[in-house]
PDB file of C-alpha atoms in Angstrom:
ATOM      1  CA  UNK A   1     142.050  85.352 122.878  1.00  0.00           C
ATOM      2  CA  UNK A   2     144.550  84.145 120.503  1.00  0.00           C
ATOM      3  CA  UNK A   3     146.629  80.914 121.099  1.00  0.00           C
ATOM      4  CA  UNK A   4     149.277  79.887 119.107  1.00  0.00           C
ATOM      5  CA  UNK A   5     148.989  76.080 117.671  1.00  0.00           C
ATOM      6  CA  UNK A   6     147.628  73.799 114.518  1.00  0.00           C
ATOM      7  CA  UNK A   7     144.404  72.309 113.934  1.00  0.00           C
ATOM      8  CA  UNK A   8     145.548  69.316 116.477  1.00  0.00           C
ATOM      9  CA  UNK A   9     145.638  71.500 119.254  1.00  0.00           C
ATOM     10  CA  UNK A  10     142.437  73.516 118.544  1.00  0.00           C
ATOM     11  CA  UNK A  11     140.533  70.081 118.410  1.00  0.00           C
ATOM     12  CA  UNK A  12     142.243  68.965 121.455  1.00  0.00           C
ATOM     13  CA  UNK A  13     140.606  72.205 123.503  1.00  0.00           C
ATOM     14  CA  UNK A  14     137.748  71.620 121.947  1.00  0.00           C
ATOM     15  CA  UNK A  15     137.601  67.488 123.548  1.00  0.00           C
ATOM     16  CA  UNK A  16     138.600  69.046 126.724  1.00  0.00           C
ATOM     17  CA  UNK A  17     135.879  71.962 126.881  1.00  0.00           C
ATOM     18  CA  UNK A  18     133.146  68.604 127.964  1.00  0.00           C
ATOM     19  CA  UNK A  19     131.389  69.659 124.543  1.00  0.00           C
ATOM     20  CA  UNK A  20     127.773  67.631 124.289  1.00  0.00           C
ATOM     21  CA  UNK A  21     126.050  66.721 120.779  1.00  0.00           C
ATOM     22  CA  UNK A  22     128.950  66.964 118.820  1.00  0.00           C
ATOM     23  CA  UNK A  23     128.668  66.872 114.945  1.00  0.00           C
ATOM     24  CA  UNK A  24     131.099  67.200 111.898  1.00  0.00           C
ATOM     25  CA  UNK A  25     129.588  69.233 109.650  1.00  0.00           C
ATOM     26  CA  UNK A  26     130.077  68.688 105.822  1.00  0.00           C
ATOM     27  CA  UNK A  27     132.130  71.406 105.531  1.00  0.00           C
ATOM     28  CA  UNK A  28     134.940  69.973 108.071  1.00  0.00           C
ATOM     29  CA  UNK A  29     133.512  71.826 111.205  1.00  0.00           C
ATOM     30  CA  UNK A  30     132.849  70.460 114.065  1.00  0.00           C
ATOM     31  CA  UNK A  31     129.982  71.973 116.444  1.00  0.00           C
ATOM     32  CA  UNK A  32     128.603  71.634 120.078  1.00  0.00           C
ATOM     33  CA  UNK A  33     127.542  72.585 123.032  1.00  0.00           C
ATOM     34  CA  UNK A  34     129.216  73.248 125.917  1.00  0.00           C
ATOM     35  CA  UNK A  35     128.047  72.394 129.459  1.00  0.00           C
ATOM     36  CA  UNK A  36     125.844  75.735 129.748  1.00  0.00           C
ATOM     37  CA  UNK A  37     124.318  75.434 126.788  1.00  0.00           C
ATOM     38  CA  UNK A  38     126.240  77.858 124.650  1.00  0.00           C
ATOM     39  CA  UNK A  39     127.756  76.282 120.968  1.00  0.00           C
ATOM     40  CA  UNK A  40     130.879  76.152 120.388  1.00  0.00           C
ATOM     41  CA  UNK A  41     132.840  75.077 116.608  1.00  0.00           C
ATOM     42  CA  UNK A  42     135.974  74.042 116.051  1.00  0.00           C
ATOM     43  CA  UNK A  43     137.543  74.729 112.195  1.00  0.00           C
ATOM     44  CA  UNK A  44     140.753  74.912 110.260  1.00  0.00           C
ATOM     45  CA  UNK A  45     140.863  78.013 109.069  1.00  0.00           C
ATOM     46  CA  UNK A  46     139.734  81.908 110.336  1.00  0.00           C
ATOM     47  CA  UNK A  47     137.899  84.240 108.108  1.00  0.00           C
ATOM     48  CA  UNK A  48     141.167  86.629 108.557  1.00  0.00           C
ATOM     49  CA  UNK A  49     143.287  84.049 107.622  1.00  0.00           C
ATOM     50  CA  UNK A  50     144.409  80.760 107.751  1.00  0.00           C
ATOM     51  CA  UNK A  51     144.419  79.773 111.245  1.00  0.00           C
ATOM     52  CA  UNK A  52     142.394  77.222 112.888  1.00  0.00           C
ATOM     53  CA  UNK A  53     139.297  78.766 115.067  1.00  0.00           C
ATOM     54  CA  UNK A  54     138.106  77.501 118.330  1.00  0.00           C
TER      55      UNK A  54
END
């Protein structure tokens, strides 16, 4: 699914998603898990272009 928006809003998602263990990695991502257990990252930028990735 894409969603139009910046990094902000991406982040802001990812708060709202109830993500558990969260870390920022030293590359700028942020990881976690999600409720059920799956992980879920949050970055600012897409390996098709520039757009941030939920």
């Amino acid at each position: 699914m894409y969603k139009s928006g910046n990094y902000n809003d991406a982040v802001a998602v990812f708060n709202s998603l109830g993500v558990q263990n969260v870390q920022v990695r030293s590359n700028g991502v942020i990881t976690g898990k999600l409720p059920d257990g799956r992980e879920v990252n949050v970055r600012n930028y897409s390996s098709g272009n520039s757009a941030p990735t939920l």
